[in-house]
CSV table of N, CA, C and O in Angstrom, one decimal:
chain,number,residue,atom,x,y,z
A,1,UNK,N,0.8,-1.2,0.0
A,1,UNK,CA,0.0,0.0,0.0
A,1,UNK,C,0.9,1.3,0.0
A,1,UNK,O,0.7,2.2,-0.8
A,2,UNK,N,1.8,1.3,0.9
A,2,UNK,CA,2.7,2.5,1.0
A,2,UNK,C,3.6,2.6,-0.2
A,2,UNK,O,3.8,3.7,-0.7
A,3,UNK,N,4.1,1.5,-0.7
A,3,UNK,CA,4.9,1.5,-2.0
A,3,UNK,C,4.1,2.1,-3.1
A,3,UNK,O,4.6,2.8,-3.9
A,4,UNK,N,2.8,1.7,-3.3
A,4,UNK,CA,2.0,2.2,-4.3
A,4,UNK,C,1.8,3.7,-4.2
A,4,UNK,O,1.9,4.4,-5.2
A,5,UNK,N,1.6,4.1,-3.0
A,5,UNK,CA,1.4,5.6,-2.8
A,5,UNK,C,2.7,6.3,-3.1
A,5,UNK,O,2.6,7.4,-3.8
A,6,UNK,N,3.8,5.8,-2.7
A,6,UNK,CA,5.1,6.4,-3.0
A,6,UNK,C,5.4,6.5,-4.5
A,6,UNK,O,5.8,7.5,-5.0
A,7,UNK,N,5.1,5.4,-5.2
A,7,UNK,CA,5.3,5.3,-6.7
A,7,UNK,C,4.4,6.3,-7.3
A,7,UNK,O,4.8,7.0,-8.3
A,8,UNK,N,3.1,6.5,-6.8
A,8,UNK,CA,2.2,7.5,-7.4
A,8,UNK,C,2.8,8.9,-7.2
A,8,UNK,O,2.7,9.8,-8.1
A,9,UNK,N,3.4,9.1,-6.0
A,9,UNK,CA,4.0,10.4,-5.7
A,9,UNK,C,5.2,10.7,-6.7
A,9,UNK,O,5.3,11.8,-7.2
A,10,UNK,N,6.0,9.7,-7.0
A,10,UNK,CA,7.1,9.8,-7.9
A,10,UNK,C,6.6,10.1,-9.3
A,10,UNK,O,7.2,10.9,-10.1
A,11,UNK,N,5.5,9.5,-9.7
A,11,UNK,CA,4.9,9.8,-11.0
A,11,UNK,C,4.4,11.2,-11.1
A,11,UNK,O,4.6,11.9,-12.1
A,12,UNK,N,3.8,11.7,-10.0
A,12,UNK,CA,3.4,13.1,-9.9
A,12,UNK,C,4.6,14.0,-10.0
A,12,UNK,O,4.5,15.1,-10.7
A,13,UNK,N,5.7,13.7,-9.4
A,13,UNK,CA,6.9,14.5,-9.5
A,13,UNK,C,7.4,14.6,-10.9
A,13,UNK,O,7.7,15.7,-11.4
A,14,UNK,N,7.4,13.5,-11.5
A,14,UNK,CA,7.9,13.4,-12.9
A,14,UNK,C,7.0,14.3,-13.8
A,14,UNK,O,7.6,15.0,-14.7
A,15,UNK,N,5.7,14.3,-13.6
A,15,UNK,CA,4.8,15.2,-14.4
A,15,UNK,C,5.0,16.6,-14.0
A,15,UNK,O,5.2,17.5,-14.9
A,16,UNK,N,4.9,17.0,-12.7
A,16,UNK,CA,4.9,18.4,-12.3
A,16,UNK,C,6.2,19.0,-12.5
A,16,UNK,O,6.3,20.2,-12.8
A,17,UNK,N,7.3,18.3,-12.2
A,17,UNK,CA,8.6,18.9,-12.2
A,17,UNK,C,9.2,18.8,-13.6
A,17,UNK,O,10.3,19.4,-13.8
A,18,UNK,N,8.6,18.0,-14.5
A,18,UNK,CA,9.1,17.8,-15.8
A,18,UNK,C,10.6,17.3,-15.8
A,18,UNK,O,11.5,17.9,-16.4
A,19,UNK,N,10.7,16.2,-15.0
A,19,UNK,CA,12.1,15.6,-14.9
A,19,UNK,C,12.0,14.2,-15.5
A,19,UNK,O,10.9,13.6,-15.6
A,20,UNK,N,13.2,13.6,-15.8
A,20,UNK,CA,13.2,12.3,-16.4
A,20,UNK,C,13.5,11.2,-15.3
A,20,UNK,O,13.7,11.5,-14.1
A,21,UNK,N,13.6,10.0,-15.8
A,21,UNK,CA,13.9,8.9,-14.9
A,21,UNK,C,15.2,9.0,-14.2
A,21,UNK,O,15.4,8.6,-13.1
A,22,UNK,N,16.2,9.5,-15.0
A,22,UNK,CA,17.6,9.7,-14.4
A,22,UNK,C,17.6,10.7,-13.2
A,22,UNK,O,18.2,10.4,-12.2
A,23,UNK,N,16.9,11.8,-13.4
A,23,UNK,CA,16.8,12.7,-12.3
A,23,UNK,C,16.1,12.1,-11.1
A,23,UNK,O,16.5,12.4,-9.9
A,24,UNK,N,15.1,11.4,-11.3
A,24,UNK,CA,14.3,10.7,-10.2
A,24,UNK,C,15.2,9.7,-9.5
A,24,UNK,O,15.3,9.6,-8.3
A,25,UNK,N,16.0,9.0,-10.3
A,25,UNK,CA,17.0,8.0,-9.7
A,25,UNK,C,18.0,8.7,-8.8
A,25,UNK,O,18.3,8.3,-7.7
A,26,UNK,N,18.5,9.9,-9.3
A,26,UNK,CA,19.4,10.7,-8.5
A,26,UNK,C,18.8,11.1,-7.2
A,26,UNK,O,19.4,11.0,-6.1
A,27,UNK,N,17.6,11.6,-7.3
A,27,UNK,CA,16.8,12.1,-6.1
A,27,UNK,C,16.6,11.0,-5.1
A,27,UNK,O,16.8,11.1,-3.9
A,28,UNK,N,16.3,9.8,-5.6
A,28,UNK,CA,16.1,8.6,-4.7
A,28,UNK,C,17.4,8.3,-4.0
A,28,UNK,O,17.4,7.9,-2.9
A,29,UNK,N,18.5,8.3,-4.8
A,29,UNK,CA,19.8,8.0,-4.2
A,29,UNK,C,20.2,9.0,-3.1
A,29,UNK,O,20.8,8.6,-2.1
A,30,UNK,N,19.8,10.2,-3.3
A,30,UNK,CA,20.1,11.3,-2.4
A,30,UNK,C,19.2,11.2,-1.2
A,30,UNK,O,19.4,11.9,-0.1
A,31,UNK,N,18.1,10.4,-1.3
A,31,UNK,CA,17.1,10.3,-0.2
A,31,UNK,C,16.1,11.5,-0.1
A,31,UNK,O,15.6,11.8,0.9
A,32,UNK,N,15.9,12.1,-1.3
A,32,UNK,CA,15.0,13.2,-1.3
A,32,UNK,C,13.6,12.7,-1.4
A,32,UNK,O,13.3,11.8,-2.2
A,33,UNK,N,12.7,13.3,-0.7
A,33,UNK,CA,11.3,13.0,-0.6
A,33,UNK,C,10.6,13.6,-1.9
A,33,UNK,O,11.0,14.7,-2.3
A,34,UNK,N,9.7,12.9,-2.5
A,34,UNK,CA,9.0,13.5,-3.7
A,34,UNK,C,8.3,14.8,-3.4
A,34,UNK,O,8.3,15.7,-4.2
A,35,UNK,N,7.7,14.9,-2.2
A,35,UNK,CA,7.1,16.2,-1.8
A,35,UNK,C,8.1,17.4,-1.8
A,35,UNK,O,7.7,18.5,-2.1
A,36,UNK,N,9.3,17.1,-1.4
A,36,UNK,CA,10.4,18.1,-1.3
A,36,UNK,C,10.6,18.6,-2.7
A,36,UNK,O,10.8,19.8,-2.9
A,37,UNK,N,10.7,17.7,-3.7
A,37,UNK,CA,10.9,18.1,-5.1
A,37,UNK,C,9.8,19.0,-5.6
A,37,UNK,O,10.0,20.0,-6.2
A,38,UNK,N,8.5,18.6,-5.2
A,38,UNK,CA,7.4,19.4,-5.7
A,38,UNK,C,7.4,20.8,-5.0
A,38,UNK,O,7.1,21.8,-5.7
A,39,UNK,N,7.8,20.9,-3.7
A,39,UNK,CA,7.9,22.2,-3.0
A,39,UNK,C,8.9,23.1,-3.7
A,39,UNK,O,8.8,24.3,-3.6
A,40,UNK,N,10.0,22.5,-4.3
A,40,UNK,CA,11.1,23.3,-4.8
A,40,UNK,C,10.9,23.7,-6.3
A,40,UNK,O,11.8,24.1,-6.9
A,41,UNK,N,9.7,23.5,-6.8
A,41,UNK,CA,9.4,24.0,-8.2
A,41,UNK,C,9.4,25.5,-8.1
A,41,UNK,O,8.6,26.1,-7.4
A,42,UNK,N,10.3,26.2,-8.9
A,42,UNK,CA,10.3,27.7,-8.8
A,42,UNK,C,9.1,28.3,-9.5
A,42,UNK,O,8.6,27.8,-10.5
A,43,UNK,N,8.5,29.3,-8.9
A,43,UNK,CA,7.5,30.0,-9.6
A,43,UNK,C,8.1,31.3,-10.3
A,43,UNK,O,9.3,31.5,-10.2
A,44,UNK,N,7.2,32.0,-10.9
A,44,UNK,CA,7.7,33.2,-11.7
A,44,UNK,C,8.4,34.2,-10.9
A,44,UNK,O,9.3,34.9,-11.4
A,45,UNK,N,8.0,34.4,-9.6
A,45,UNK,CA,8.7,35.3,-8.8
A,45,UNK,C,10.0,34.9,-8.2
A,45,UNK,O,10.8,35.7,-7.8
A,46,UNK,N,10.3,33.6,-8.4
A,46,UNK,CA,11.6,33.1,-7.9
A,46,UNK,C,12.6,32.8,-9.0
A,46,UNK,O,13.0,31.7,-9.3
A,47,UNK,N,12.9,33.9,-9.7
A,47,UNK,CA,13.8,33.7,-10.9
A,47,UNK,C,15.2,33.2,-10.5
A,47,UNK,O,15.9,32.7,-11.3
A,48,UNK,N,15.6,33.4,-9.3
A,48,UNK,CA,16.9,33.0,-8.8
A,48,UNK,C,17.0,31.5,-8.6
A,48,UNK,O,18.1,30.9,-8.5
A,49,UNK,N,15.8,30.9,-8.4
A,49,UNK,CA,15.8,29.4,-8.1
A,49,UNK,C,16.0,28.6,-9.4
A,49,UNK,O,15.3,28.8,-10.4
A,50,UNK,N,16.8,27.6,-9.3
A,50,UNK,CA,17.1,26.7,-10.4
A,50,UNK,C,16.0,25.7,-10.6
A,50,UNK,O,15.3,25.4,-9.7
A,51,UNK,N,15.7,25.3,-11.8
A,51,UNK,CA,14.7,24.3,-12.1
A,51,UNK,C,15.1,23.0,-11.3
A,51,UNK,O,16.2,22.8,-10.9
A,52,UNK,N,14.1,22.2,-11.0
A,52,UNK,CA,14.2,21.0,-10.1
A,52,UNK,C,15.3,20.1,-10.6
A,52,UNK,O,16.1,19.6,-9.9
A,53,UNK,N,15.3,19.8,-12.0
A,53,UNK,CA,16.3,18.9,-12.5
A,53,UNK,C,17.7,19.4,-12.4
A,53,UNK,O,18.6,18.6,-12.0
A,54,UNK,N,17.9,20.7,-12.5
A,54,UNK,CA,19.2,21.3,-12.4
A,54,UNK,C,19.6,21.2,-10.9
A,54,UNK,O,20.8,20.9,-10.6
A,55,UNK,N,18.7,21.5,-10.0
A,55,UNK,CA,19.0,21.5,-8.6
A,55,UNK,C,19.4,20.1,-8.1
A,55,UNK,O,20.4,20.0,-7.4
A,56,UNK,N,18.7,19.1,-8.6
A,56,UNK,CA,19.0,17.7,-8.2
A,56,UNK,C,20.4,17.3,-8.7
A,56,UNK,O,21.2,16.7,-8.0
A,57,UNK,N,20.6,17.6,-10.0
A,57,UNK,CA,21.9,17.2,-10.6
A,57,UNK,C,23.1,17.9,-9.9
A,57,UNK,O,24.1,17.3,-9.7
A,58,UNK,N,22.9,19.2,-9.6
A,58,UNK,CA,24.0,19.9,-8.9
A,58,UNK,C,24.3,19.2,-7.5
A,58,UNK,O,25.4,19.0,-7.2
A,59,UNK,N,23.2,18.9,-6.8
A,59,UNK,CA,23.3,18.3,-5.5
A,59,UNK,C,24.0,16.9,-5.6
A,59,UNK,O,24.9,16.6,-4.9
A,60,UNK,N,23.6,16.2,-6.6
A,60,UNK,CA,24.1,14.8,-6.9
A,60,UNK,C,25.6,14.9,-7.2
A,60,UNK,O,26.4,14.1,-6.6
A,61,UNK,N,26.0,15.9,-8.0
A,61,UNK,CA,27.4,16.0,-8.4
A,61,UNK,C,28.2,16.4,-7.2
A,61,UNK,O,29.3,15.9,-7.0
A,62,UNK,N,27.7,17.3,-6.3
A,62,UNK,CA,28.4,17.7,-5.1
A,62,UNK,C,28.7,16.5,-4.2
A,62,UNK,O,29.8,16.3,-3.7
A,63,UNK,N,27.6,15.7,-4.0
A,63,UNK,CA,27.7,14.5,-3.1
A,63,UNK,C,28.7,13.5,-3.7
A,63,UNK,O,29.6,13.0,-3.0
A,64,UNK,N,28.6,13.2,-5.0
A,64,UNK,CA,29.6,12.3,-5.6
A,64,UNK,C,31.0,12.8,-5.5
A,64,UNK,O,31.9,12.0,-5.3
A,65,UNK,N,31.2,14.1,-5.7
A,65,UNK,CA,32.5,14.6,-5.6
A,65,UNK,C,33.1,14.5,-4.2
A,65,UNK,O,34.2,14.1,-4.0
A,66,UNK,N,32.2,14.8,-3.3
A,66,UNK,CA,32.6,14.7,-1.9
A,66,UNK,C,33.0,13.3,-1.5
A,66,UNK,O,34.0,13.0,-0.8
A,67,UNK,N,32.2,12.3,-1.9
A,67,UNK,CA,32.4,10.9,-1.7
A,67,UNK,C,33.7,10.4,-2.3
A,67,UNK,O,34.5,9.6,-1.8
A,68,UNK,N,34.0,10.9,-3.5
A,68,UNK,CA,35.2,10.6,-4.2
A,68,UNK,C,36.4,11.1,-3.5
A,68,UNK,O,37.5,10.4,-3.4
A,69,UNK,N,36.3,12.3,-3.0
A,69,UNK,CA,37.5,12.9,-2.2
A,69,UNK,C,37.7,12.1,-0.9
A,69,UNK,O,38.9,11.8,-0.6
A,70,UNK,N,36.6,11.7,-0.3
A,70,UNK,CA,36.7,10.9,1.0
A,70,UNK,C,37.4,9.5,0.7
A,70,UNK,O,38.3,9.1,1.4
A,71,UNK,N,37.0,8.9,-0.4
A,71,UNK,CA,37.5,7.6,-0.8
A,71,UNK,C,39.0,7.7,-1.1
A,71,UNK,O,39.8,6.9,-0.8
A,72,UNK,N,39.4,8.8,-1.8
A,72,UNK,CA,40.8,9.0,-2.2
A,72,UNK,C,41.6,9.2,-1.0
A,72,UNK,O,42.7,8.7,-0.8
A,73,UNK,N,41.1,10.0,0.0
A,73,UNK,CA,41.8,10.3,1.2
A,73,UNK,C,42.0,9.0,2.0
A,73,UNK,O,43.0,8.7,2.6
A,74,UNK,N,40.9,8.2,2.1
A,74,UNK,CA,41.0,6.9,2.8
A,74,UNK,C,42.0,6.0,2.2
A,74,UNK,O,42.8,5.3,2.9
A,75,UNK,N,42.0,5.9,0.9
A,75,UNK,CA,42.9,5.1,0.2
A,75,UNK,C,44.4,5.5,0.5
A,75,UNK,O,45.2,4.7,0.7
A,76,UNK,N,44.6,6.8,0.4
A,76,UNK,CA,45.9,7.3,0.7
A,76,UNK,C,46.3,7.0,2.1
A,76,UNK,O,47.5,6.6,2.4
A,77,UNK,N,45.4,7.2,3.1
A,77,UNK,CA,45.7,6.9,4.5
A,77,UNK,C,46.0,5.4,4.7
A,77,UNK,O,47.0,5.0,5.4
A,78,UNK,N,45.2,4.5,4.1
A,78,UNK,CA,45.5,3.1,4.2
A,78,UNK,C,46.8,2.7,3.6
A,78,UNK,O,47.5,1.9,4.1
A,79,UNK,N,47.1,3.3,2.4
A,79,UNK,CA,48.4,3.0,1.8
A,79,UNK,C,49.6,3.4,2.7
A,79,UNK,O,50.6,2.7,2.9
A,80,UNK,N,49.5,4.6,3.3
A,80,UNK,CA,50.5,5.1,4.2
A,80,UNK,C,50.6,4.2,5.4
A,80,UNK,O,51.8,3.9,5.8
A,81,UNK,N,49.5,3.8,6.0
A,81,UNK,CA,49.6,2.9,7.1
A,81,UNK,C,50.2,1.5,6.8
A,81,UNK,O,51.0,1.0,7.6
A,82,UNK,N,49.9,1.0,5.6
A,82,UNK,CA,50.5,-0.3,5.2
A,82,UNK,C,52.0,-0.1,5.0
A,82,UNK,O,52.7,-1.0,5.3
A,83,UNK,N,52.4,1.0,4.4
A,83,UNK,CA,53.8,1.2,4.2
A,83,UNK,C,54.5,1.3,5.6
A,83,UNK,O,55.6,0.8,5.7
A,84,UNK,N,53.9,2.0,6.5
A,84,UNK,CA,54.5,2.2,7.8
A,84,UNK,C,54.6,0.8,8.5
A,84,UNK,O,55.6,0.5,9.2
A,85,UNK,N,53.5,0.0,8.4
A,85,UNK,CA,53.6,-1.3,9.1
A,85,UNK,C,54.6,-2.2,8.4
A,85,UNK,O,55.3,-3.0,9.1
A,86,UNK,N,54.8,-2.1,7.1
A,86,UNK,CA,55.8,-2.9,6.4
A,86,UNK,C,57.2,-2.5,6.8
A,86,UNK,O,58.1,-3.3,7.0
A,87,UNK,N,57.3,-1.2,7.0
A,87,UNK,CA,58.6,-0.6,7.4
A,87,UNK,C,59.0,-1.1,8.8
A,87,UNK,O,60.1,-1.5,9.1
A,88,UNK,N,58.0,-1.1,9.7
A,88,UNK,CA,58.2,-1.5,11.1
A,88,UNK,C,58.5,-3.0,11.2
A,88,UNK,O,59.4,-3.4,12.0
A,89,UNK,N,57.9,-3.8,10.3
A,89,UNK,CA,58.2,-5.2,10.3
A,89,UNK,C,59.6,-5.4,9.8
A,89,UNK,O,60.3,-6.3,10.3
A,90,UNK,N,60.0,-4.7,8.8
A,90,UNK,CA,61.4,-4.9,8.3
A,90,UNK,C,62.4,-4.5,9.4
A,90,UNK,O,63.5,-5.1,9.5
A,91,UNK,N,62.1,-3.4,10.2
A,91,UNK,CA,63.0,-3.0,11.3
A,91,UNK,C,63.1,-4.1,12.3
A,91,UNK,O,64.2,-4.4,12.8
A,92,UNK,N,62.0,-4.8,12.6
A,92,UNK,CA,61.9,-5.9,13.6
A,92,UNK,C,62.7,-7.0,13.1
A,92,UNK,O,63.5,-7.7,13.8
A,93,UNK,N,62.6,-7.3,11.8
A,93,UNK,CA,63.4,-8.4,11.2
A,93,UNK,C,64.9,-8.2,11.3
A,93,UNK,O,65.7,-9.0,11.6
A,94,UNK,N,65.3,-6.9,11.0
A,94,UNK,CA,66.7,-6.5,11.1
A,94,UNK,C,67.2,-6.7,12.6
A,94,UNK,O,68.3,-7.2,12.8
A,95,UNK,N,66.4,-6.3,13.5
A,95,UNK,CA,66.8,-6.5,14.9
A,95,UNK,C,66.9,-7.9,15.3
A,95,UNK,O,67.9,-8.3,16.0
A,96,UNK,N,66.0,-8.8,14.8
A,96,UNK,CA,66.1,-10.2,15.1
A,96,UNK,C,67.3,-10.8,14.5
A,96,UNK,O,68.0,-11.6,15.2
A,97,UNK,N,67.7,-10.4,13.3
A,97,UNK,CA,68.9,-10.9,12.7
A,97,UNK,C,70.2,-10.5,13.5
A,97,UNK,O,71.1,-11.3,13.7
A,98,UNK,N,70.2,-9.2,13.9
A,98,UNK,CA,71.3,-8.7,14.6
A,98,UNK,C,71.4,-9.4,16.0
A,98,UNK,O,72.5,-9.7,16.5
A,99,UNK,N,70.3,-9.7,16.7
A,99,UNK,CA,70.3,-10.4,17.9
A,99,UNK,C,70.8,-11.8,17.8
A,99,UNK,O,71.5,-12.3,18.7
A,100,UNK,N,70.4,-12.5,16.7
A,100,UNK,CA,70.8,-13.8,16.5
A,100,UNK,C,72.4,-13.9,16.2
A,100,UNK,O,73.0,-14.9,16.6
A,101,UNK,N,72.9,-12.9,15.6
A,101,UNK,CA,74.3,-12.9,15.2
A,101,UNK,C,75.2,-12.6,16.4
A,101,UNK,O,76.3,-13.0,16.5
A,102,UNK,N,74.6,-11.9,17.4
A,102,UNK,CA,75.4,-11.5,18.6
A,102,UNK,C,75.6,-12.7,19.5
A,102,UNK,O,75.2,-13.7,19.7
């Protein structure tokens, strides 16, 4: 029942906001409520307001860019940590060898 109602709301958004399936997919990924999209339809007095599809795409791009930066930073941090752990292991191996020779 709730799914049917939600799908009807998305159909209404598609019609009222004049957006395509791709924009609706982006909005769903962002967790945007269909009513929020309908509320953000600019009227003639709100010339500063971007159309709903542009607004969603910009938001989606920002989120993807932010996630990519986080992933890159995490990858860099993990690489650094693995290099440090490999370095410390090699130092321990050198100590063990020197202790055995003594």
